[in-house]
Short mmCIF file of C-alpha atoms in Angstrom, two decimals:
data_model
loop_
_atom_site.label_atom_id
_atom_site.label_comp_id
_atom_site.label_asym_id
_atom_site.label_seq_id
_atom_site.Cartn_x
_atom_site.Cartn_y
_atom_site.Cartn_z
CA MET L 20 -36.63 -79.42 -70.80
CA SER L 21 -36.15 -76.99 -73.67
CA TRP L 22 -32.76 -75.53 -74.56
CA ILE L 23 -33.95 -72.11 -73.34
CA GLU L 24 -34.75 -73.56 -69.92
CA ALA L 25 -31.39 -75.33 -69.91
CA LEU L 26 -29.63 -72.07 -70.80
CA ILE L 27 -31.34 -70.20 -67.95
CA LEU L 28 -30.68 -72.94 -65.40
CA GLY L 29 -27.08 -73.33 -66.60
CA ILE L 30 -26.41 -69.62 -66.06
CA VAL L 31 -28.09 -69.81 -62.65
CA GLN L 32 -25.91 -72.80 -61.70
CA GLY L 33 -22.71 -71.15 -62.89
CA LEU L 34 -23.37 -67.99 -60.89
CA THR L 35 -24.71 -69.61 -57.73
CA GLU L 36 -22.15 -72.44 -57.46
CA PHE L 37 -19.50 -70.01 -56.27
CA LEU L 38 -21.68 -67.36 -54.71
CA PRO L 39 -22.83 -68.50 -51.24
CA VAL L 40 -26.53 -68.72 -52.12
CA SER L 41 -26.88 -72.47 -52.92
CA SER L 42 -26.75 -73.58 -56.53
CA SER L 43 -28.70 -76.76 -55.72
CA GLY L 44 -31.42 -74.69 -54.07
CA HIS L 45 -31.71 -72.39 -57.06
CA LEU L 46 -31.75 -75.35 -59.45
CA THR L 47 -34.56 -76.88 -57.40
CA ILE L 48 -36.50 -73.60 -57.51
CA GLY L 49 -35.98 -73.39 -61.28
CA SER L 50 -36.97 -77.04 -61.72
CA VAL L 51 -40.21 -76.50 -59.81
CA LEU L 52 -41.03 -73.41 -61.86
CA PHE L 53 -40.24 -75.27 -65.13
CA GLY L 54 -42.07 -78.43 -64.05
CA MET L 55 -39.06 -80.77 -64.11
CA SER L 56 -39.19 -84.16 -62.40
CA GLY L 57 -36.79 -85.16 -59.62
CA GLU L 58 -34.77 -87.44 -61.94
CA GLU L 59 -34.43 -84.70 -64.55
CA ASN L 60 -33.37 -82.26 -61.86
CA LEU L 61 -30.70 -84.59 -60.46
CA THR L 62 -29.21 -85.50 -63.86
CA PHE L 63 -29.10 -81.87 -64.98
CA ALA L 64 -27.62 -80.86 -61.62
CA ILE L 65 -24.77 -83.37 -62.02
CA ALA L 66 -24.06 -82.14 -65.55
CA VAL L 67 -23.93 -78.44 -64.70
CA HIS L 68 -22.02 -79.03 -61.47
CA SER L 69 -19.40 -80.78 -63.56
CA ALA L 70 -19.26 -77.70 -65.79
CA THR L 71 -18.60 -75.41 -62.83
CA VAL L 72 -15.91 -77.78 -61.56
CA LEU L 73 -14.17 -77.39 -64.92
CA SER L 74 -14.45 -73.62 -64.57
CA THR L 75 -12.79 -73.95 -61.15
CA ILE L 76 -9.91 -75.82 -62.78
CA VAL L 77 -9.55 -73.07 -65.39
CA VAL L 78 -9.55 -70.23 -62.86
CA LEU L 79 -7.31 -71.95 -60.30
CA TRP L 80 -5.11 -73.82 -62.77
CA SER L 81 -1.86 -72.28 -61.51
CA GLU L 82 -2.61 -73.35 -57.92
CA ILE L 83 -3.71 -76.82 -59.05
CA ALA L 84 -0.54 -77.28 -61.13
CA VAL L 85 1.64 -76.35 -58.14
CA LEU L 86 -0.24 -78.82 -55.92
CA PHE L 87 0.16 -81.61 -58.49
CA LYS L 88 3.87 -80.91 -58.78
CA GLY L 89 4.28 -80.84 -55.02
CA PHE L 90 2.27 -84.04 -54.54
CA PHE L 91 4.25 -86.04 -57.09
CA SER L 92 7.53 -84.85 -55.61
CA PHE L 93 6.68 -87.33 -52.81
CA LYS L 94 8.11 -85.01 -50.19
CA TRP L 95 6.28 -83.87 -47.07
CA ASN L 96 6.29 -80.22 -48.12
CA ALA L 97 3.54 -77.58 -47.94
CA ASP L 98 2.02 -78.61 -51.28
CA MET L 99 1.90 -82.29 -50.33
CA GLN L 100 0.27 -81.36 -47.03
CA MET L 101 -2.35 -79.22 -48.79
CA VAL L 102 -3.24 -82.07 -51.16
CA CYS L 103 -3.61 -84.40 -48.17
CA LYS L 104 -5.84 -81.85 -46.42
CA ILE L 105 -8.04 -81.61 -49.52
CA LEU L 106 -8.27 -85.41 -49.71
CA LEU L 107 -9.12 -85.55 -45.99
CA SER L 108 -11.88 -82.99 -46.48
CA MET L 109 -13.49 -85.23 -49.13
CA ILE L 110 -14.04 -88.17 -46.77
CA PRO L 111 -17.36 -86.95 -45.24
CA VAL L 112 -19.01 -86.19 -48.59
CA GLY L 113 -17.66 -89.48 -49.94
CA ILE L 114 -19.40 -91.34 -47.11
CA VAL L 115 -22.64 -89.49 -47.86
CA GLY L 116 -22.32 -90.32 -51.56
CA VAL L 117 -21.75 -94.04 -50.94
CA PHE L 118 -24.22 -94.73 -48.13
CA PHE L 119 -26.90 -92.04 -48.51
CA LYS L 120 -27.08 -91.48 -52.29
CA ASP L 121 -30.69 -92.68 -52.61
CA TYR L 122 -31.80 -90.43 -49.76
CA VAL L 123 -30.07 -87.42 -51.35
CA GLU L 124 -31.78 -88.18 -54.68
CA GLU L 125 -35.15 -88.14 -52.90
CA LEU L 126 -34.38 -84.74 -51.39
CA PHE L 127 -33.91 -83.24 -54.86
CA GLY L 128 -37.57 -83.93 -55.59
CA SER L 129 -38.94 -82.93 -52.19
CA GLY L 130 -40.12 -79.42 -53.12
CA LEU L 131 -39.34 -75.93 -51.95
CA LEU L 132 -40.08 -76.06 -48.22
CA LEU L 133 -36.77 -77.76 -47.45
CA VAL L 134 -34.96 -75.44 -49.87
CA GLY L 135 -36.41 -72.37 -48.15
CA CYS L 136 -35.44 -73.58 -44.68
CA MET L 137 -31.90 -74.42 -45.81
CA LEU L 138 -31.52 -71.00 -47.45
CA LEU L 139 -32.40 -69.42 -44.10
CA LEU L 140 -29.78 -71.64 -42.44
CA THR L 141 -27.24 -70.52 -45.07
CA ALA L 142 -28.08 -66.91 -44.24
CA ALA L 143 -27.51 -67.59 -40.54
CA LEU L 144 -24.10 -69.19 -41.21
CA LEU L 145 -22.99 -66.28 -43.41
CA ALA L 146 -24.14 -63.70 -40.87
CA PHE L 147 -22.48 -65.51 -37.99
CA SER L 148 -19.17 -65.81 -39.85
CA TYR L 149 -19.34 -62.13 -40.80
CA TYR L 150 -19.77 -60.85 -37.26
CA ALA L 151 -17.55 -63.40 -35.50
CA LYS L 152 -13.91 -62.33 -35.14
CA PRO L 153 -11.83 -65.44 -34.38
CA ARG L 154 -8.05 -65.25 -34.10
CA GLN L 155 -6.47 -65.61 -37.55
CA LYS L 156 -4.41 -68.72 -38.31
CA GLU L 157 -1.50 -68.88 -40.69
CA GLU L 158 -2.74 -71.99 -42.50
CA ILE L 159 -5.61 -74.47 -42.64
CA SER L 160 -4.88 -77.37 -40.27
CA PHE L 161 -5.79 -81.01 -40.88
CA LYS L 162 -8.44 -80.74 -38.18
CA ASP L 163 -9.94 -77.67 -39.83
CA ALA L 164 -9.86 -79.40 -43.24
CA PHE L 165 -11.92 -82.28 -41.87
CA ILE L 166 -14.42 -79.96 -40.18
CA ILE L 167 -14.80 -77.98 -43.41
CA GLY L 168 -15.34 -81.35 -45.11
CA LEU L 169 -18.18 -82.09 -42.67
CA ALA L 170 -19.76 -78.78 -43.67
CA GLN L 171 -19.50 -79.79 -47.33
CA ALA L 172 -21.19 -83.12 -46.59
CA CYS L 173 -24.10 -81.34 -44.87
CA ALA L 174 -24.44 -79.08 -47.89
CA VAL L 175 -25.78 -81.93 -50.05
CA LEU L 176 -29.14 -80.69 -48.74
CA PRO L 177 -30.73 -78.55 -51.48
CA GLY L 178 -30.76 -74.94 -50.33
CA LEU L 179 -27.78 -75.23 -47.99
CA SER L 180 -24.99 -73.49 -49.90
CA ARG L 181 -21.85 -75.62 -50.30
CA SER L 182 -19.53 -72.66 -50.80
CA GLY L 183 -21.35 -70.66 -48.13
CA SER L 184 -21.16 -73.50 -45.59
CA THR L 185 -17.53 -74.36 -46.22
CA ILE L 186 -16.28 -70.78 -46.40
CA ALA L 187 -18.28 -69.73 -43.34
CA THR L 188 -17.01 -72.76 -41.41
CA GLY L 189 -13.43 -72.00 -42.41
CA LEU L 190 -13.77 -68.37 -41.35
CA LEU L 191 -15.33 -69.34 -38.01
CA LEU L 192 -12.34 -71.62 -37.42
CA GLY L 193 -10.07 -68.61 -37.88
CA ASN L 194 -8.69 -69.27 -41.35
CA LYS L 195 -7.78 -66.48 -43.72
CA LYS L 196 -10.42 -65.42 -46.23
CA GLU L 197 -8.58 -66.02 -49.49
CA GLN L 198 -7.12 -69.33 -48.27
CA VAL L 199 -10.46 -70.76 -47.23
CA ALA L 200 -12.18 -69.58 -50.43
CA LYS L 201 -9.67 -71.37 -52.65
CA PHE L 202 -9.73 -74.44 -50.40
CA SER L 203 -13.52 -74.51 -50.67
CA PHE L 204 -13.40 -74.46 -54.46
CA LEU L 205 -10.59 -77.04 -54.72
CA MET L 206 -12.12 -79.58 -52.34
CA VAL L 207 -15.20 -80.13 -54.53
CA ILE L 208 -13.37 -80.99 -57.76
CA ILE L 209 -12.87 -84.73 -57.27
CA PRO L 210 -16.29 -85.51 -55.66
CA ILE L 211 -18.26 -83.78 -58.42
CA LEU L 212 -16.20 -85.19 -61.29
CA GLY L 213 -16.39 -88.63 -59.66
CA GLU L 214 -20.18 -88.43 -59.41
CA ALA L 215 -20.43 -87.30 -63.03
CA PHE L 216 -18.17 -90.16 -64.18
CA LEU L 217 -20.25 -92.75 -62.33
CA ASP L 218 -23.45 -91.34 -63.82
CA LEU L 219 -21.86 -91.37 -67.28
CA ILE L 220 -20.80 -95.02 -67.18
CA LYS L 221 -24.25 -95.98 -65.88
CA GLY L 222 -25.86 -94.22 -68.85
CA GLY L 223 -27.53 -91.62 -66.66
CA PHE L 224 -26.90 -88.80 -69.14
CA SER L 225 -28.70 -90.52 -72.03
CA PRO L 226 -31.97 -88.88 -73.12
CA GLU L 227 -33.82 -92.14 -72.43
CA ALA L 228 -32.59 -92.39 -68.85
CA SER L 229 -32.69 -88.72 -67.90
CA GLY L 230 -35.59 -87.41 -69.97
CA ILE L 231 -33.40 -84.49 -71.08
CA SER L 232 -32.29 -84.01 -74.68
CA ALA L 233 -28.60 -83.98 -75.56
CA THR L 234 -29.00 -80.40 -76.85
CA ALA L 235 -30.40 -79.20 -73.53
CA LEU L 236 -27.58 -80.88 -71.59
CA VAL L 237 -24.90 -79.37 -73.84
CA VAL L 238 -26.44 -75.89 -73.69
CA GLY L 239 -26.77 -76.09 -69.90
CA PHE L 240 -23.21 -77.36 -69.53
CA LEU L 241 -21.71 -74.56 -71.64
CA ALA L 242 -23.82 -71.88 -69.93
CA ALA L 243 -22.75 -73.13 -66.48
CA PHE L 244 -19.08 -73.29 -67.51
CA ILE L 245 -18.95 -69.73 -68.89
CA SER L 246 -20.94 -68.11 -66.08
CA GLY L 247 -19.07 -70.22 -63.49
CA THR L 248 -15.70 -69.00 -64.73
CA ILE L 249 -16.84 -65.41 -64.22
CA ALA L 250 -18.41 -66.10 -60.82
CA CYS L 251 -15.37 -68.00 -59.46
CA LYS L 252 -13.05 -65.04 -60.06
CA TRP L 253 -15.64 -62.64 -58.64
CA MET L 254 -16.25 -64.72 -55.51
CA ILE L 255 -12.57 -64.94 -54.56
CA ASN L 256 -12.35 -61.14 -54.71
CA LEU L 257 -15.57 -60.75 -52.71
CA VAL L 258 -14.34 -63.03 -49.93
CA LYS L 259 -11.13 -60.99 -49.69
CA LYS L 260 -13.25 -57.88 -49.10
CA GLY L 261 -15.51 -59.62 -46.58
CA LYS L 262 -18.80 -58.81 -48.31
CA LEU L 263 -20.59 -62.09 -47.54
CA ILE L 264 -23.23 -60.39 -45.36
CA TYR L 265 -25.03 -59.13 -48.46
CA PHE L 266 -25.55 -62.72 -49.60
CA ALA L 267 -27.05 -63.49 -46.18
CA TYR L 268 -29.70 -60.84 -46.84
CA TYR L 269 -30.40 -62.36 -50.24
CA CYS L 270 -30.73 -65.87 -48.79
CA VAL L 271 -33.25 -64.63 -46.22
CA ILE L 272 -35.42 -63.13 -48.97
CA ALA L 273 -35.08 -66.13 -51.31
CA GLY L 274 -35.68 -68.60 -48.49
CA ALA L 275 -38.77 -66.77 -47.25
CA LEU L 276 -40.21 -66.63 -50.78
CA ALA L 277 -39.53 -70.34 -51.32
CA ILE L 278 -41.27 -71.24 -48.06
CA VAL L 279 -44.28 -69.06 -48.86
CA TYR L 280 -44.51 -70.56 -52.39
CA SER L 281 -44.39 -74.10 -51.02
CA LEU L 282 -47.16 -73.37 -48.53
CA ILE L 283 -49.60 -71.79 -50.99
CA ASN L 284 -49.11 -74.35 -53.78
#
């Protein structure tokens, strides 16, 4: 992978991590077009996902600081409850990471047919959440947090948008738009950083193990961080305005093109 390719894919990751169009799906599409192997794709994906998690921390730092303060007060207040809900939501994806990691790694090298199908499923979820009008709740419940966590676990499939799945699920459960958007972005912080840490201590980011140069990884990381910071702020505002249906249209087009490409190549 050249640094130019890393720059392009880093920007794509940063933008699509927060927009409900599947960053993993777009990285897979880019990897196929650039001729990257499955191992290269997975290592680069972990690196740039870590970058967008850091951009989440930057954008939502005030909310994160309040949650930390509330958690370490060791009182059963609203902040402590929110932290516990976020931790609860991480259980499903944690189970997938521990018991199905090898299977997930295989999926990242499985081509564009799966990506295309999952993009179409993302479009369906976004459209359904846009037209459904459930009764609004005042806050995300523990039950809802776990269900949203199940949606995040399913979104390990390349092409099934993590933010799209979790936000759409939260909206279908009747949660408020801004609340569920921030919850969606906060719940991914620990799983992604944990995965990156494990890969780091195993030497997975070394050029010998990954097949990617240190320059390409750094360029991709910085590109994903900068573009992710912009996209995170933008996405929160978009969810407030309820404009997710336009991303459903995009996912239909991208998914159809991915399926057609996979069938003719």
